[in-house]
Amino acid sequence: MFKPVKQNRIFQDVVEQIQDVIISGQLAAGEKLPPERELKETFAISRGTLREALRVLEQKRLIDIQLGAGGGAIVREVTPEVIVDGLSLLIRSQKIPLEYLKEFRLDIEGNIARLAADRASAEDVAGLRDILKRAKDSLDFHEGWEAYVDADACLHMTLARITGNTIYEYIQTAIHKNINRYYVEFLEHEESVLCHHYKDLCDIVDAVASGDGEKACDKMRLHLKRLGQ
Amino acid sequence: MFKPVKQNRIFQDVVEQIQDVIISGQLAAGEKLPPERELKETFAISRGTLREALRVLEQKRLIDIQLGAGGGAIVREVTPEVIVDGLSLLIRSQKIPLEYLKEFRLDIEGNIARLAADRASAEDVAGLRDILKRAKDSLDFHEGWEAYVDADACLHMTLARITGNTIYEYIQTAIHKNINRYYVEFLEHEESVLCHHYKDLCDIVDAVASGDGEKACDKMRLHLKRLGQ
DNA sequence: CTATCTTCAATGGTCAAACCATTCAAAATA
DNA sequence: TATTTTGAATGGTTTGACCATTGAAGATAG
């Protein structure tokens, strides 16, 4: 019912005040906060304390700091990118049961495939086929594991971008920029396994190209399920 | 191809060093970092700079700071809770197109309902019915809008908890603790609308109770779609 | 007059030393 | 033995100084 009372730290209060001003829109993206030496007077605190507050706001991606004359704290646009840090940390730490992550991916990526199929333009499909070609080349010319995984990640992220929903885009970014160390252990380097993997990708792109959302979703889920065993 | 080179800030380097030690497991959850006055010697930096690094790590939920003798920075367990801040910020700022958020919720909550139906125990179902009763009481006794919305949020979050997948649990937490200001404008206070809304919730719980995942998913998605118009 | 170079002021980054506030445990006291 | 007092450990804050980077104004050369 009650929550533990947090110790009153001055910088926390400053963080909340500035954050409120930003997310309420009183300070729009691109606008600049006063210089540190002025802000510290406004809040009647020391510069060190103010700077601790600025570090927190920076970490939250609410401000950017620029150096030099005319520099200072600039209010950033709030975009779904703010979810990347937390999700990346979660994946990288490997402290989350793998089955949870797989379940979540199955859900998310299945829907991404479905939405992408519904919304892909001709150019989008062409872009996907280009990526497939990159993947195939890396197999044919034995460019190695790295090149193939790159193409694979690119394909998944491109599908997310095609949905147009930036939430999916950033979730996918966070996952694929951090998940390598997870499935580097599962995905065999064997040629035959990679070929099978590549075939899956082709099926998915074909489904997207034909605009069949359900099929794309199914193919993607099938693909991910195979990956995890 | 290249990324802009970030300015070399000492505290950033310290953040990365400590973070790496934590997520690599060299420092386990519950263990304590050395006191500030000792750490500053180790890194050969000033205390102010070290404290800026600690603020960042604290914001990332990697450490907790305790006051007083024997206090200090304690390594936290990395849980899916790390995703809450970013998602909360995203929703609260209202800078994301509402349609994206709705699409994401439709996806997530549909799957939550499906998984909950597959996994709910008898006690889980009893708990859901209790929450439904709370909602109905708030309608029958005209306890007002607040009480009903509370029960509604509680139901959604309980479903997430029933899935057992903590990722869903924290996503649902972030959404329902911040979305009120969004749909407070959509959901009519009219008795008839609330009754319809309540009926939806009953359908969902019934589907979960019967273990019919597909039906639960459909009912939930139907419910959310109605909400948004 | 234009183009380049120099200088300087604004601003964030860092350091150092001090003092305050909180907490816990040991020592003193009833 | 139980309570109170004291003091040390540790985070929170302040002040003032100096460094590094940047951009613009002014000086200089062509």
XYZ file of C-alpha atoms (C1' of nucleotides) in Angstrom:
518
model
C 0.000 0.000 0.000
C 2.740 2.432 0.946
C 6.031 2.862 -0.779
C 9.355 3.359 0.957
C 10.187 7.025 1.265
C 13.163 7.930 -0.831
C 15.843 10.026 0.665
C 15.563 13.632 -0.376
C 18.394 14.312 -2.705
C 18.599 17.723 -4.243
C 19.707 16.571 -7.669
C 16.687 14.247 -7.835
C 14.390 17.195 -7.352
C 16.184 19.124 -10.063
C 15.902 16.156 -12.425
C 12.164 15.989 -11.874
C 11.678 19.705 -12.363
C 13.574 19.803 -15.637
C 12.048 16.534 -16.829
C 8.554 17.819 -16.184
C 9.255 20.967 -18.134
C 10.485 18.869 -21.041
C 7.825 16.176 -21.252
C 5.078 18.724 -20.698
C 6.342 20.505 -23.784
C 7.203 23.830 -22.119
C 10.695 23.268 -23.459
C 10.527 21.921 -26.994
C 13.081 19.728 -28.686
C 16.025 21.758 -29.922
C 15.682 24.467 -27.305
C 18.588 25.081 -25.010
C 18.729 25.122 -21.234
C 20.558 28.020 -19.596
C 24.267 27.486 -18.958
C 25.273 25.550 -15.858
C 26.515 28.624 -14.038
C 23.154 30.274 -14.553
C 21.031 27.216 -13.764
C 22.864 26.691 -10.515
C 21.837 30.181 -9.448
C 18.229 29.563 -10.507
C 17.981 26.411 -8.420
C 20.230 27.846 -5.702
C 22.452 24.787 -5.665
C 26.098 24.088 -6.336
C 27.383 23.316 -9.790
C 28.385 19.797 -8.840
C 24.869 18.932 -7.733
C 23.420 20.475 -10.883
C 25.800 18.445 -12.999
C 24.684 15.215 -11.319
C 21.145 16.110 -12.347
C 22.269 16.806 -15.911
C 24.001 13.406 -16.079
C 20.728 11.700 -15.199
C 18.781 13.692 -17.779
C 21.414 12.905 -20.366
C 21.246 9.194 -19.567
C 17.478 9.372 -19.980
C 18.073 10.777 -23.464
C 16.166 13.915 -22.574
C 19.063 16.292 -23.218
C 22.282 16.412 -25.206
C 25.331 18.285 -24.001
C 27.415 20.326 -26.410
C 30.841 21.640 -25.621
C 32.373 25.022 -26.093
C 31.048 28.532 -26.534
C 27.352 28.600 -27.317
C 27.155 24.988 -26.165
C 25.087 23.631 -23.315
C 22.194 21.289 -22.667
C 19.876 20.904 -25.651
C 16.471 19.306 -25.289
C 16.162 16.155 -27.381
C 13.165 14.852 -29.215
C 11.522 12.042 -27.296
C 11.282 9.079 -29.647
C 10.799 5.358 -29.101
C 14.586 5.250 -29.052
C 14.338 5.811 -25.300
C 13.419 2.139 -24.938
C 16.658 0.914 -26.497
C 18.968 1.313 -23.497
C 16.909 -0.689 -21.053
C 16.169 -3.487 -23.484
C 19.801 -3.671 -24.582
C 20.965 -3.904 -20.998
C 18.456 -6.639 -20.317
C 19.626 -8.740 -23.238
C 23.333 -8.131 -22.755
C 23.248 -8.997 -19.072
C 21.852 -12.434 -19.910
C 20.091 -12.347 -16.574
C 16.738 -13.021 -18.128
C 15.586 -16.586 -18.743
C 16.183 -17.325 -22.396
C 12.703 -18.787 -22.772
C 11.147 -15.441 -21.829
C 13.157 -13.635 -24.417
C 12.336 -16.212 -27.070
C 8.655 -16.017 -26.254
C 8.754 -12.254 -26.518
C 10.611 -12.341 -29.823
C 8.212 -14.894 -31.251
C 5.393 -12.520 -30.438
C 7.033 -9.307 -31.625
C 8.725 -10.586 -34.744
C 5.668 -12.519 -35.825
C 3.627 -9.356 -35.738
C 6.361 -7.398 -37.451
C 6.316 -9.871 -40.319
C 2.538 -9.674 -40.541
C 2.488 -5.869 -40.571
C 5.380 -5.692 -43.011
C 3.519 -7.966 -45.412
C 0.482 -5.713 -45.177
C 2.424 -2.542 -45.814
C 5.493 -3.280 -47.920
C 5.846 -1.221 -51.081
C 7.530 -2.476 -54.240
C 10.745 -0.725 -53.244
C 10.579 -2.278 -49.784
C 10.380 -5.743 -51.329
C 13.260 -4.919 -53.656
C 15.294 -3.845 -50.645
C 14.553 -7.124 -48.896
C 15.638 -9.084 -51.944
C 18.881 -7.139 -52.018
C 19.550 -8.178 -48.453
C 18.762 -11.778 -49.329
C 21.286 -11.561 -52.109
C 23.898 -10.309 -49.685
C 23.165 -13.277 -47.460
C 23.369 -15.721 -50.355
C 26.630 -14.220 -51.580
C 28.164 -14.579 -48.157
C 27.269 -18.268 -48.341
C 28.294 -18.856 -51.953
C 31.598 -17.075 -51.609
C 32.229 -18.385 -48.120
C 32.632 -14.909 -46.746
C 32.082 -16.375 -43.363
C 29.746 -16.380 -40.513
C 29.976 -12.682 -39.685
C 28.777 -11.454 -43.051
C 25.811 -13.810 -43.004
C 24.727 -12.823 -39.499
C 24.979 -9.168 -40.503
C 22.665 -9.698 -43.423
C 20.265 -11.666 -41.242
C 20.094 -8.911 -38.638
C 19.663 -6.344 -41.384
C 16.722 -8.258 -42.796
C 14.937 -8.415 -39.459
C 15.508 -4.724 -38.816
C 14.358 -3.790 -42.281
C 11.115 -5.671 -41.772
C 10.561 -3.653 -38.603
C 11.217 -0.437 -40.479
C 8.710 -1.415 -43.157
C 5.934 -1.628 -40.564
C 6.345 2.125 -40.142
C 5.841 1.710 -36.413
C 8.973 3.101 -34.791
C 8.341 1.186 -31.578
C 8.967 -2.051 -33.435
C 11.931 -0.506 -35.170
C 13.737 0.339 -31.941
C 12.827 -2.886 -30.201
C 14.212 -4.803 -33.147
C 17.332 -2.648 -33.120
C 17.946 -3.331 -29.444
C 17.426 -7.048 -29.891
C 19.596 -7.574 -32.925
C 22.437 -5.379 -31.764
C 22.755 -7.383 -28.581
C 21.498 -10.882 -29.184
C 24.494 -12.182 -31.101
C 26.242 -13.428 -28.011
C 23.114 -15.376 -27.216
C 22.614 -17.400 -30.336
C 26.186 -17.542 -31.441
C 26.084 -20.730 -29.401
C 23.021 -22.177 -31.064
C 23.417 -21.457 -34.730
C 25.704 -24.018 -36.272
C 28.365 -22.901 -38.657
C 27.708 -25.896 -40.802
C 26.956 -25.059 -44.370
C 23.793 -27.135 -44.482
C 22.347 -25.433 -41.411
C 23.042 -22.004 -42.815
C 21.443 -22.979 -46.103
C 18.326 -24.082 -44.303
C 18.372 -20.819 -42.386
C 18.688 -18.904 -45.624
C 15.788 -20.810 -47.125
C 13.632 -19.678 -44.188
C 14.492 -16.072 -44.866
C 13.512 -16.486 -48.499
C 10.155 -17.934 -47.473
C 9.530 -14.970 -45.213
C 10.409 -12.423 -47.867
C 8.251 -14.267 -50.406
C 5.308 -14.116 -48.040
C 5.886 -10.414 -47.469
C 6.177 -9.830 -51.203
C 2.853 -11.571 -51.797
C 1.225 -9.429 -49.130
C 0.151 -12.476 -47.146
C 0.427 -11.289 -43.546
C -0.647 -14.528 -41.906
C 1.799 -16.560 -43.923
C 4.633 -14.133 -43.198
C 3.849 -14.315 -39.495
C 3.770 -18.106 -39.549
C 6.996 -18.388 -41.488
C 8.759 -16.013 -39.151
C 7.584 -17.839 -36.061
C 8.563 -21.165 -37.542
C 11.972 -19.742 -38.354
C 12.537 -18.444 -34.844
C 11.349 -21.654 -33.258
C 13.813 -23.670 -35.278
C 16.578 -21.321 -34.299
C 16.192 -21.909 -30.605
C 16.662 -25.674 -30.530
C 29.610 3.512 -42.048
C 31.346 5.560 -39.384
C 29.809 6.942 -36.257
C 30.500 10.389 -34.866
C 33.261 10.261 -32.309
C 32.013 11.013 -28.858
C 33.956 13.396 -26.746
C 36.083 11.606 -24.202
C 34.552 12.237 -20.861
C 36.172 10.596 -17.888
C 32.961 9.722 -16.106
C 31.732 7.928 -19.256
C 34.761 5.695 -19.179
C 34.176 4.944 -15.508
C 30.529 4.118 -16.211
C 31.545 1.648 -18.881
C 34.167 -0.006 -16.736
C 31.822 -0.527 -13.808
C 28.943 -1.535 -16.072
C 31.054 -4.145 -17.797
C 32.102 -5.592 -14.470
C 28.462 -5.834 -13.446
C 26.878 -7.281 -16.564
C 29.727 -9.710 -17.024
C 28.929 -11.051 -13.597
C 32.288 -10.275 -11.971
C 30.303 -8.260 -9.464
C 27.156 -10.135 -8.528
C 23.893 -8.622 -7.371
C 24.025 -7.654 -3.711
C 27.758 -7.071 -3.685
C 29.010 -3.682 -2.718
C 31.310 -1.337 -4.575
C 34.138 0.255 -2.603
C 33.335 3.599 -0.939
C 33.554 6.708 -3.087
C 36.732 7.931 -1.446
C 38.390 4.629 -2.272
C 37.009 4.305 -5.800
C 38.191 7.764 -6.678
C 41.730 6.689 -5.788
C 41.390 3.485 -7.814
C 40.321 5.371 -10.924
C 42.606 8.304 -10.104
C 39.815 10.833 -10.573
C 38.089 13.378 -8.415
C 35.126 12.506 -6.273
C 32.834 14.783 -8.270
C 33.598 12.996 -11.502
C 33.137 9.616 -9.840
C 29.772 10.704 -8.492
C 28.609 11.710 -11.962
C 29.409 8.168 -13.069
C 27.508 6.736 -10.111
C 24.457 8.844 -10.970
C 24.407 7.340 -14.453
C 24.747 3.790 -13.130
C 22.010 4.466 -10.625
C 19.712 5.788 -13.347
C 20.401 2.638 -15.337
C 19.207 0.639 -12.325
C 22.558 -1.104 -12.099
C 23.336 0.085 -8.572
C 21.514 1.312 -5.485
C 23.021 3.844 -3.127
C 22.652 3.459 0.618
C 23.410 6.168 3.091
C 25.374 6.155 6.293
C 28.068 3.958 7.785
C 28.405 0.665 5.930
C 26.385 2.163 3.085
C 27.557 2.649 -0.465
C 26.780 1.473 -3.967
C 25.179 -1.961 -4.082
C 24.919 -3.912 -7.305
C 21.312 -4.557 -8.277
C 19.837 -7.589 -9.925
C 19.255 -6.947 -13.601
C 15.611 -7.743 -14.274
C 13.236 -6.814 -17.070
C 12.350 -3.884 -14.839
C 15.127 -1.984 -16.629
C 12.751 -1.494 -19.548
C 10.167 0.363 -17.471
C 11.799 3.804 -17.397
C 12.201 4.201 -21.119
C 8.761 2.932 -21.959
C 7.172 5.081 -19.276
C 8.937 8.157 -20.579
C 7.819 7.372 -24.095
C 4.182 7.086 -23.103
C 4.145 10.033 -20.722
C 5.743 12.381 -23.204
C 2.933 11.715 -25.671
C 5.418 12.321 -28.430
C 4.670 8.998 -30.066
C 1.824 8.708 -32.575
C -1.101 7.175 -30.752
C -1.693 4.688 -33.551
C 1.750 3.185 -33.022
C 1.120 2.716 -29.358
C -2.290 1.179 -30.008
C -0.853 -1.200 -32.556
C 1.833 -2.262 -30.120
C -0.656 -2.785 -27.320
C -2.953 -4.798 -29.554
C -0.032 -7.079 -30.271
C 1.333 -7.365 -26.745
C -1.917 -7.606 -24.838
C -3.386 -10.069 -27.277
C -0.476 -12.391 -26.683
C -0.633 -11.819 -22.960
C -4.261 -12.916 -22.950
C -3.421 -15.983 -25.018
C -0.536 -17.025 -22.787
C -2.515 -16.308 -19.632
C -5.311 -18.565 -20.860
C -2.800 -21.323 -21.494
C -1.181 -21.027 -18.092
C -3.702 -19.741 -15.552
C -4.133 -21.870 -12.442
C -7.380 -22.123 -10.488
C -6.117 -19.535 -8.015
C -5.169 -17.225 -10.856
C -8.692 -17.379 -12.221
C -10.112 -16.780 -8.753
C -7.905 -13.718 -8.467
C -9.167 -12.410 -11.782
C -12.763 -12.875 -10.672
C -12.018 -10.942 -7.500
C -10.766 -8.050 -9.584
C -13.871 -8.238 -11.753
C -15.963 -8.023 -8.616
C -14.088 -4.914 -7.553
C -14.828 -3.389 -10.931
C -18.506 -4.302 -10.736
C -18.803 -2.932 -7.219
C -17.316 0.367 -8.293
C -20.045 0.539 -10.926
C -22.943 -0.661 -8.745
C -22.072 1.593 -5.855
C -21.095 4.479 -8.074
C -17.684 4.691 -6.510
C -16.614 6.678 -9.477
C -14.379 6.563 -12.403
C -11.101 6.274 -10.511
C -11.973 3.037 -8.766
C -13.097 1.415 -11.992
C -9.983 2.403 -13.904
C -7.862 1.056 -11.041
C -9.554 -2.314 -11.245
C -9.204 -2.348 -15.013
C -5.474 -1.650 -14.854
C -5.101 -4.273 -12.145
C -6.792 -6.867 -14.338
C -4.489 -6.199 -17.264
C -1.402 -6.327 -15.094
C -2.551 -9.513 -13.407
C -2.968 -11.195 -16.769
C 0.604 -10.270 -17.566
C 1.776 -11.723 -14.272
C -0.073 -14.952 -14.982
C 1.952 -15.474 -18.153
C 4.982 -15.897 -15.911
C 7.059 -13.963 -18.422
C 8.421 -10.970 -16.539
C 9.068 -9.041 -19.735
C 5.341 -8.836 -20.306
C 4.812 -8.008 -16.658
C 7.030 -4.942 -16.748
C 5.831 -3.755 -20.132
C 2.280 -3.950 -18.881
C 3.271 -2.121 -15.714
C 4.858 0.703 -17.664
C 1.863 1.020 -19.962
C -0.853 0.995 -17.361
C 0.912 3.286 -14.940
C 1.261 5.955 -17.583
C -1.496 5.546 -20.106
C -4.316 7.033 -18.057
C -3.718 10.530 -19.350
C -4.036 9.110 -22.833
C -7.389 7.401 -22.718
C -8.948 9.503 -20.050
C -10.083 11.471 -23.071
C -11.543 8.514 -24.910
C -13.294 6.459 -22.305
C -16.699 7.969 -21.640
C -17.852 8.325 -18.095
C -21.316 7.323 -19.151
C -22.712 4.407 -17.231
C -23.689 2.479 -20.344
C -20.211 2.726 -21.827
C -18.602 1.523 -18.636
C -21.020 -1.371 -18.465
C -20.093 -2.412 -21.956
C -16.454 -2.087 -21.012
C -17.049 -4.277 -17.975
C -18.792 -6.870 -20.096
C -15.666 -7.071 -22.276
C -13.516 -7.755 -19.251
C -15.842 -10.547 -18.184
C -15.588 -12.126 -21.625
C -11.827 -12.038 -21.442
C -11.692 -13.605 -18.006
C -14.174 -16.274 -19.071
C -11.982 -17.153 -22.025
C -8.943 -17.337 -19.769
C -10.839 -19.494 -17.284
C -11.810 -21.908 -20.027
C -8.197 -22.121 -21.166
C -9.075 -20.974 -24.663
C -6.032 -18.953 -25.691
C -7.257 -17.957 -29.130
C -10.568 -16.749 -27.794
C -8.888 -14.806 -24.997
C -6.610 -13.159 -27.534
C -9.506 -12.261 -29.802
C -11.603 -10.877 -26.971
C -8.742 -8.770 -25.713
C -7.993 -7.355 -29.146
C -11.655 -6.628 -29.734
C -11.796 -4.875 -26.396
C -8.779 -2.700 -27.125
C -10.000 -1.832 -30.592
C -13.306 -0.622 -29.214
C -11.499 1.477 -26.645
C -9.635 3.520 -29.170
C -12.524 4.969 -31.125
C 37.493 44.591 -49.943
C 38.170 39.837 -49.040
C 40.299 35.992 -46.953
C 42.865 34.219 -43.465
C 44.729 34.231 -38.901
C 44.666 35.562 -33.994
C 42.604 36.436 -29.876
C 39.274 36.122 -26.409
C 35.152 35.145 -24.045
C 31.576 31.588 -23.137
C 30.793 27.145 -21.666
C 31.298 22.358 -20.267
C 34.861 19.087 -17.824
C 37.723 18.222 -13.907
C 39.935 18.756 -9.541
C 40.605 19.685 -4.508
C 39.324 20.375 0.137
C 36.122 21.169 3.267
C 31.776 20.526 5.909
C 27.041 18.493 6.666
C 23.667 14.464 7.385
C 22.791 9.798 8.121
C 23.716 5.393 9.816
C 25.722 1.799 12.525
C 28.447 -0.128 15.990
C 31.248 0.257 19.908
C 31.785 2.298 24.304
C 29.889 4.347 28.345
C 26.372 4.546 31.640
C 22.249 3.529 34.374
C 21.478 -6.330 31.156
C 19.370 -2.542 28.952
C 19.777 1.975 27.532
C 22.196 6.017 26.149
C 26.112 8.331 24.267
C 29.675 8.838 21.294
C 32.333 8.558 17.264
C 33.732 6.786 12.901
C 32.280 5.571 8.144
C 30.027 7.022 4.240
C 27.135 9.508 0.980
C 25.376 14.567 -0.033
C 26.604 19.311 -0.837
C 29.271 23.503 -1.290
C 32.931 26.570 -2.973
C 36.431 28.073 -5.868
C 39.733 27.234 -8.937
C 41.719 25.785 -13.423
C 41.622 23.276 -17.985
C 39.706 22.205 -22.850
C 36.774 23.171 -26.504
C 34.271 26.073 -29.399
C 32.619 29.966 -31.928
C 32.711 34.727 -32.915
C 34.817 39.153 -33.007
C 38.733 41.575 -34.235
C 43.366 41.968 -36.487
C 46.206 41.238 -40.325
C 47.765 40.103 -44.970
C 46.867 39.923 -49.778
